[in-house]
Tab-separated table of C-alpha atoms in Angstrom:
chain	number	residue	atom	x	y	z
H	357	MET	CA	-13.487	-2.425	-10.694
H	358	ALA	CA	-9.721	-2.794	-10.588
H	359	VAL	CA	-7.583	-3.182	-7.484
H	360	TYR	CA	-4.841	-0.555	-7.460
H	361	SER	CA	-1.354	-0.809	-6.052
H	362	MET	CA	0.219	2.324	-4.595
H	363	THR	CA	3.497	1.614	-6.403
H	364	GLY	CA	4.031	2.995	-9.877
H	365	TYR	CA	6.055	5.182	-12.218
H	366	ALA	CA	5.193	7.353	-15.223
H	367	SER	CA	6.773	10.119	-17.294
H	368	ALA	CA	5.842	12.346	-20.230
H	369	GLN	CA	7.637	15.027	-22.214
H	370	ARG	CA	6.575	17.490	-24.892
H	371	ASN	CA	7.806	20.645	-26.615
H	372	ALA	CA	6.347	23.779	-25.060
H	373	GLY	CA	5.664	25.481	-28.397
H	374	ALA	CA	2.001	26.069	-29.096
H	375	GLU	CA	2.175	24.858	-32.705
H	376	PRO	CA	3.277	21.371	-33.806
H	377	ALA	CA	5.520	23.009	-36.420
H	378	ALA	CA	7.571	24.477	-33.600
H	379	ALA	CA	8.283	21.060	-32.152
H	380	ASP	CA	12.027	21.386	-32.752
H	381	SER	CA	12.524	25.033	-31.806
H	382	GLY	CA	10.969	25.714	-28.405
H	383	PRO	CA	11.917	24.533	-24.929
H	384	SER	CA	10.650	21.126	-23.882
H	385	VAL	CA	8.573	20.435	-20.776
H	386	GLY	CA	8.656	17.097	-18.972
H	387	VAL	CA	7.092	15.451	-15.925
H	388	GLU	CA	8.011	12.359	-13.939
H	389	ILE	CA	5.836	10.700	-11.270
H	390	ARG	CA	6.994	8.160	-8.698
H	391	SER	CA	4.576	6.529	-6.273
H	392	VAL	CA	5.096	4.215	-3.291
H	393	ASN	CA	2.858	3.004	-0.480
H	394	SER	CA	1.689	5.268	2.347
H	395	ARG	CA	-1.183	5.353	4.821
H	396	PHE	CA	-2.498	8.571	3.256
H	397	LEU	CA	-2.067	10.645	0.099
H	398	ASP	CA	1.288	12.398	0.525
H	399	LEU	CA	2.181	14.688	-2.403
H	400	SER	CA	5.655	16.109	-3.041
H	401	PHE	CA	6.413	18.564	-5.878
H	402	LYS	CA	9.753	19.502	-7.423
H	403	LEU	CA	8.992	22.271	-9.903
H	404	PRO	CA	11.121	24.935	-11.616
H	405	ASP	CA	10.311	28.547	-10.727
H	406	ASP	CA	8.433	29.094	-14.006
H	407	LEU	CA	5.966	26.337	-13.058
H	408	ARG	CA	5.387	27.213	-9.394
H	409	ALA	CA	2.135	28.994	-10.211
H	410	SER	CA	0.780	25.747	-11.672
H	411	GLU	CA	1.198	23.762	-8.442
H	412	PRO	CA	-2.365	24.247	-7.055
H	413	ALA	CA	-3.914	23.023	-10.327
H	414	LEU	CA	-1.520	20.063	-10.480
H	415	ARG	CA	-2.241	19.154	-6.871
H	416	GLU	CA	-5.983	19.193	-7.554
H	417	ARG	CA	-5.535	16.759	-10.430
H	418	PHE	CA	-3.688	14.352	-8.156
H	419	THR	CA	-6.375	14.447	-5.472
H	420	GLN	CA	-9.049	13.729	-8.081
H	421	LYS	CA	-7.280	10.594	-9.320
H	422	LEU	CA	-5.455	9.154	-6.300
H	423	LYS	CA	-6.565	8.343	-2.757
H	424	ARG	CA	-3.440	6.943	-1.074
H	425	GLY	CA	0.288	6.776	-1.647
H	426	LYS	CA	3.468	8.801	-1.272
H	427	VAL	CA	3.683	10.515	-4.669
H	428	GLU	CA	6.519	12.644	-5.993
H	429	LEU	CA	6.133	14.844	-9.070
H	430	ARG	CA	9.199	16.249	-10.780
H	431	ALA	CA	8.830	18.680	-13.685
H	432	TRP	CA	11.465	20.422	-15.791
H	433	ILE	CA	11.927	22.854	-18.672
H	434	GLU	CA	14.782	22.391	-21.123
H	435	ALA	CA	15.823	24.518	-24.057
H	436	SER	CA	16.415	22.640	-27.294
H	437	SER	CA	20.035	22.258	-28.357
H	438	ASP	CA	19.572	24.385	-31.503
H	439	GLN	CA	17.515	27.093	-29.854
H	440	VAL	CA	19.117	30.560	-30.216
H	441	PRO	CA	18.505	32.978	-27.322
H	442	ARG	CA	16.387	35.990	-28.251
H	443	ALA	CA	18.412	39.187	-28.554
H	444	PRO	CA	17.080	41.818	-26.148
H	445	GLY	CA	15.873	45.148	-27.476
H	446	SER	CA	17.391	48.469	-26.544
H	447	ALA	CA	14.525	49.284	-24.171
H	448	GLU	CA	15.055	46.033	-22.280
H	449	LEU	CA	18.783	46.630	-22.069
H	450	GLN	CA	18.222	50.154	-20.754
H	451	ARG	CA	15.918	48.827	-18.021
H	452	LEU	CA	18.461	46.177	-17.033
H	453	LEU	CA	21.236	48.769	-16.967
H	454	ALA	CA	19.181	51.111	-14.808
H	455	ALA	CA	18.401	48.285	-12.410
H	456	GLN	CA	22.067	47.306	-12.251
H	457	ASP	CA	23.139	50.910	-11.547
H	458	ALA	CA	20.569	51.192	-8.757
H	459	VAL	CA	21.835	48.006	-7.137
H	460	ARG	CA	25.508	49.004	-7.399
H	461	THR	CA	24.749	52.412	-5.883
H	462	TRP	CA	23.897	50.626	-2.641
H	463	LEU	CA	26.120	47.602	-3.169
H	464	PRO	CA	29.283	48.848	-4.906
H	465	GLN	CA	30.932	45.423	-4.476
H	466	ALA	CA	28.258	43.747	-6.627
H	467	GLN	CA	29.522	42.285	-9.889
H	468	PRO	CA	28.106	43.646	-13.171
H	469	LEU	CA	25.779	41.448	-15.167
H	470	SER	CA	27.375	39.086	-17.674
H	471	VAL	CA	26.061	38.481	-21.169
H	472	ALA	CA	24.777	35.037	-20.165
H	473	GLU	CA	22.951	36.492	-17.152
H	474	VAL	CA	21.359	39.192	-19.308
H	475	LEU	CA	20.179	36.633	-21.873
H	476	GLY	CA	18.849	34.417	-19.077
H	477	LEU	CA	16.866	37.270	-17.539
H	478	VAL	CA	15.416	38.211	-20.907
H	479	GLU	CA	14.489	34.584	-21.643
H	480	ARG	CA	12.685	34.189	-18.326
H	481	ARG	CA	10.823	37.448	-18.766
H	482	SER	CA	9.649	36.419	-22.217
H	483	ALA	CA	8.670	32.841	-21.284
H	484	PRO	CA	5.075	32.063	-22.284
H	485	SER	CA	3.862	31.226	-18.751
H	486	ALA	CA	0.249	30.668	-19.833
H	487	ASP	CA	1.375	28.243	-22.530
H	488	LEU	CA	3.678	26.464	-20.071
H	489	HIS	CA	0.804	26.038	-17.611
H	490	GLU	CA	-1.382	24.527	-20.327
H	491	ARG	CA	1.370	22.182	-21.448
H	492	ILE	CA	2.289	21.023	-17.964
H	493	THR	CA	-1.331	20.208	-17.106
H	494	GLU	CA	-1.744	18.273	-20.351
H	495	LEU	CA	1.443	16.349	-19.649
H	496	LEU	CA	0.360	15.621	-16.093
H	497	ASP	CA	-2.963	14.217	-17.319
H	498	THR	CA	-1.062	11.937	-19.702
H	499	ALA	CA	1.397	10.835	-17.020
H	500	LEU	CA	-1.402	10.257	-14.499
H	501	GLU	CA	-3.171	7.906	-16.894
H	502	GLN	CA	0.085	5.989	-17.332
H	503	LEU	CA	0.533	5.893	-13.565
H	504	LEU	CA	-2.991	4.575	-13.019
H	505	ASP	CA	-2.402	1.883	-15.655
H	506	ALA	CA	0.849	0.869	-13.945
H	507	ARG	CA	-0.811	0.809	-10.518
H	508	ALA	CA	-3.706	-1.243	-11.932
H	509	ARG	CA	-1.327	-3.822	-13.443
H	510	GLU	CA	0.582	-4.122	-10.181
H	511	GLY	CA	-2.707	-4.272	-8.264
H	512	ALA	CA	-3.946	-7.125	-10.446
H	513	ARG	CA	-0.741	-9.047	-9.749
H	514	LEU	CA	-1.095	-8.497	-6.002
H	515	ALA	CA	-4.780	-9.471	-6.065
H	516	SER	CA	-3.916	-12.718	-7.858
H	517	MET	CA	-1.268	-13.510	-5.245
H	518	LEU	CA	-3.673	-12.751	-2.391
H	519	LEU	CA	-6.387	-14.947	-3.878
H	520	ASP	CA	-3.856	-17.767	-4.169
H	521	ARG	CA	-3.007	-17.378	-0.466
H	522	VAL	CA	-6.723	-17.333	0.380
H	523	GLY	CA	-7.073	-20.679	-1.388
H	524	GLN	CA	-4.151	-22.138	0.577
H	525	LEU	CA	-5.637	-20.901	3.850
H	526	ARG	CA	-8.958	-22.526	2.990
H	527	THR	CA	-7.131	-25.814	2.426
H	528	LEU	CA	-5.397	-25.512	5.807
H	529	THR	CA	-8.724	-24.703	7.477
H	530	ASP	CA	-10.263	-27.820	5.929
H	531	THR	CA	-7.253	-29.809	7.140
H	532	ALA	CA	-7.688	-28.573	10.710
H	533	GLN	CA	-11.411	-29.339	10.868
H	534	PRO	CA	-11.229	-33.163	11.167
H	535	LEU	CA	-8.330	-33.017	13.636
H	536	ILE	CA	-10.587	-31.823	16.453
H	537	PRO	CA	-12.948	-34.879	16.554
H	538	GLU	CA	-9.888	-37.143	16.576
H	539	LEU	CA	-8.460	-35.325	19.590
H	540	VAL	CA	-11.811	-35.429	21.379
H	541	ALA	CA	-12.089	-39.162	20.688
H	542	GLN	CA	-8.628	-39.744	22.123
H	543	GLN	CA	-9.501	-37.822	25.262
H	544	ARG	CA	-12.795	-39.705	25.555
H	545	GLN	CA	-10.857	-42.947	25.546
H	546	ARG	CA	-8.583	-41.641	28.267
H	547	PHE	CA	-11.655	-40.635	30.258
H	548	LEU	CA	-13.128	-44.152	29.878
H	549	ASP	CA	-9.854	-45.703	30.949
H	550	ARG	CA	-9.797	-43.579	34.098
H	551	TRP	CA	-13.425	-44.387	34.696
H	552	GLN	CA	-12.629	-48.073	34.565
H	553	GLU	CA	-9.829	-47.513	37.047
H	554	ALA	CA	-12.303	-45.727	39.307
H	555	LEU	CA	-14.775	-48.605	39.044
H	556	GLY	CA	-12.003	-51.060	39.843
H	557	ALA	CA	-11.037	-49.038	42.879
H	558	ASP	CA	-14.694	-48.921	43.942
H	559	ALA	CA	-14.949	-52.698	43.622
H	560	SER	CA	-11.946	-53.136	45.890
H	561	GLY	CA	-13.668	-51.081	48.582
H	562	THR	CA	-11.887	-47.788	48.361
H	563	VAL	CA	-14.985	-45.650	47.789
H	564	ALA	CA	-13.279	-42.339	48.512
H	565	GLY	CA	-10.537	-43.164	46.014
H	566	SER	CA	-13.046	-44.082	43.304
H	567	GLU	CA	-15.007	-40.842	43.736
H	568	ALA	CA	-11.806	-38.804	43.543
H	569	ALA	CA	-10.754	-40.644	40.382
H	570	ARG	CA	-14.173	-40.090	38.780
H	571	ASP	CA	-14.118	-36.377	39.639
H	572	ARG	CA	-10.585	-35.957	38.369
H	573	ALA	CA	-11.331	-37.761	35.106
H	574	LEU	CA	-14.498	-35.744	34.553
H	575	THR	CA	-12.718	-32.450	35.281
H	576	GLU	CA	-9.846	-33.237	32.936
H	577	ALA	CA	-12.150	-34.321	30.116
H	578	THR	CA	-14.307	-31.205	30.437
H	579	ALA	CA	-11.315	-28.852	30.572
H	580	PHE	CA	-9.731	-30.536	27.580
H	581	ALA	CA	-12.907	-30.349	25.505
H	582	ILE	CA	-13.225	-26.627	26.223
H	583	ARG	CA	-9.568	-25.935	25.583
H	584	ILE	CA	-9.392	-27.626	22.189
H	585	ASP	CA	-12.739	-26.358	20.881
H	586	VAL	CA	-11.647	-24.277	17.869
H	587	ALA	CA	-14.889	-24.516	15.908
H	588	GLU	CA	-15.519	-20.785	16.363
H	589	GLU	CA	-11.990	-19.910	15.238
H	590	LEU	CA	-12.335	-21.999	12.086
H	591	THR	CA	-15.734	-20.464	11.351
H	592	ARG	CA	-14.345	-16.949	11.728
H	593	LEU	CA	-11.352	-17.834	9.566
H	594	ARG	CA	-13.647	-18.940	6.766
H	595	SER	CA	-15.768	-15.799	7.180
H	596	HIS	CA	-12.722	-13.519	6.933
H	597	LEU	CA	-11.456	-15.381	3.875
H	598	ASP	CA	-14.852	-14.995	2.200
H	599	GLU	CA	-14.779	-11.240	2.871
H	600	ILE	CA	-11.228	-10.862	1.552
H	601	GLU	CA	-12.182	-12.689	-1.630
H	602	ARG	CA	-15.289	-10.515	-2.029
H	603	LEU	CA	-13.299	-7.285	-1.613
H	604	LEU	CA	-10.653	-8.340	-4.120
H	605	GLN	CA	-13.293	-9.240	-6.684
H	606	ARG	CA	-15.150	-5.964	-6.112
H	607	GLY	CA	-11.997	-3.835	-6.359
H	608	GLY	CA	-11.641	-0.135	-5.624
H	609	GLU	CA	-10.202	1.258	-2.393
H	610	VAL	CA	-9.799	-1.948	-0.419
H	611	GLY	CA	-6.362	-1.590	1.175
H	612	LYS	CA	-7.420	-0.425	4.642
H	613	ARG	CA	-10.248	-2.964	4.925
H	614	LEU	CA	-7.968	-5.776	3.842
H	615	ASP	CA	-5.369	-4.678	6.366
H	616	PHE	CA	-7.956	-4.983	9.144
H	617	LEU	CA	-9.064	-8.430	7.954
H	618	ILE	CA	-5.455	-9.629	7.824
H	619	GLN	CA	-5.076	-8.640	11.477
H	620	GLU	CA	-8.192	-10.655	12.311
H	621	LEU	CA	-6.861	-13.656	10.405
H	622	HIS	CA	-3.625	-13.470	12.366
H	623	ARG	CA	-5.541	-13.324	15.655
H	624	GLU	CA	-7.580	-16.437	14.815
H	625	ALA	CA	-4.479	-18.342	13.676
H	626	ASN	CA	-2.734	-17.446	16.941
H	627	THR	CA	-5.713	-18.679	18.959
H	628	LEU	CA	-5.753	-21.874	16.923
H	629	GLY	CA	-2.105	-22.446	17.810
H	630	SER	CA	-2.588	-21.676	21.502
H	631	LYS	CA	-5.419	-24.226	21.722
H	632	SER	CA	-3.475	-26.877	19.849
H	633	SER	CA	-2.862	-30.148	21.670
H	634	SER	CA	-1.370	-32.041	18.759
H	635	LEU	CA	1.631	-31.581	16.506
H	636	ASP	CA	-0.539	-31.675	13.365
H	637	LEU	CA	-2.726	-28.783	14.527
H	638	THR	CA	0.346	-26.792	15.568
H	639	ARG	CA	1.804	-27.228	12.092
H	640	VAL	CA	-1.449	-26.017	10.546
H	641	SER	CA	-1.350	-22.932	12.749
H	642	VAL	CA	2.268	-22.160	11.842
H	643	ASP	CA	1.603	-22.618	8.115
H	644	MET	CA	-1.388	-20.289	8.394
H	645	LYS	CA	0.648	-17.567	10.071
H	646	VAL	CA	3.327	-17.780	7.377
H	647	LEU	CA	0.716	-17.280	4.642
H	648	ILE	CA	-1.025	-14.489	6.559
H	649	GLU	CA	2.262	-12.648	7.020
H	650	GLN	CA	2.906	-12.866	3.273
H	651	MET	CA	-0.548	-11.406	2.675
H	652	ARG	CA	0.006	-8.631	5.210
H	653	GLU	CA	3.181	-7.460	3.444
H	654	GLN	CA	1.413	-7.249	0.087
H	655	VAL	CA	-1.776	-5.665	1.387
H	656	GLN	CA	0.331	-2.712	2.590
H	657	ASN	CA	0.852	-1.829	-1.101
H	658	LEU	CA	-2.839	-1.713	-2.044
H	659	GLU	CA	-4.725	1.564	-2.301
């Protein structure tokens, strides 16, 4: 299953005439979809008045295909350049005249209808609303497929980048692993040196001083061993990386789960840095946090 980004764009346009032969004579209908990242599915519609009745059906199609993202749909109707307005019949003109007279009876300052306004009213009244609804839903289905393809391509690119960062984090984790025994060995040597000092003090007769030195050396060695023990952090880092890799390979709606895992990675990298007692381990921690931050920014775009 593919991994989908929430970023994408698609558009489609078609003549609103019912027959292909009318492709150059009727008004054209078009749709445009823009999508960016969002925590939830946030739909925004910009439709002409003639298409307002189609909004519930269009919204349902979006909810069937998309789960997350801030999505804007814009639709329009345009008359073809060579389309001649239909001449109204006498009955239609009489109805318009009666309506105008009724309005001007109460609003004498109202301006009379112009020829363009009359033709516009007639055109809207005669618009094939059922045909427009059918066309707009067909166009939306086409545009949605294009949008899903675009989001899938972007998702594949993001997944590849994330997997690359996972590989780099694994390398850093492997680099940090042997640093801990080296630090413990160094501290053990310091402990032995202090122990020898304590034995020397004991041999010179200062028993109280030797016991204090032994206790201090033992306390420092124990505290140091506890403080630098990052075995659990490294184990959890590897576990989180395994889960991220599994989710990316499985695909589907993984954005929220990946976001949580990225937070956990950041927490473990911070702990690794706080327990660091060497420059090498500090550098590993910093490099990890840089990679994790790059992953966090990209995960925000995944559905």
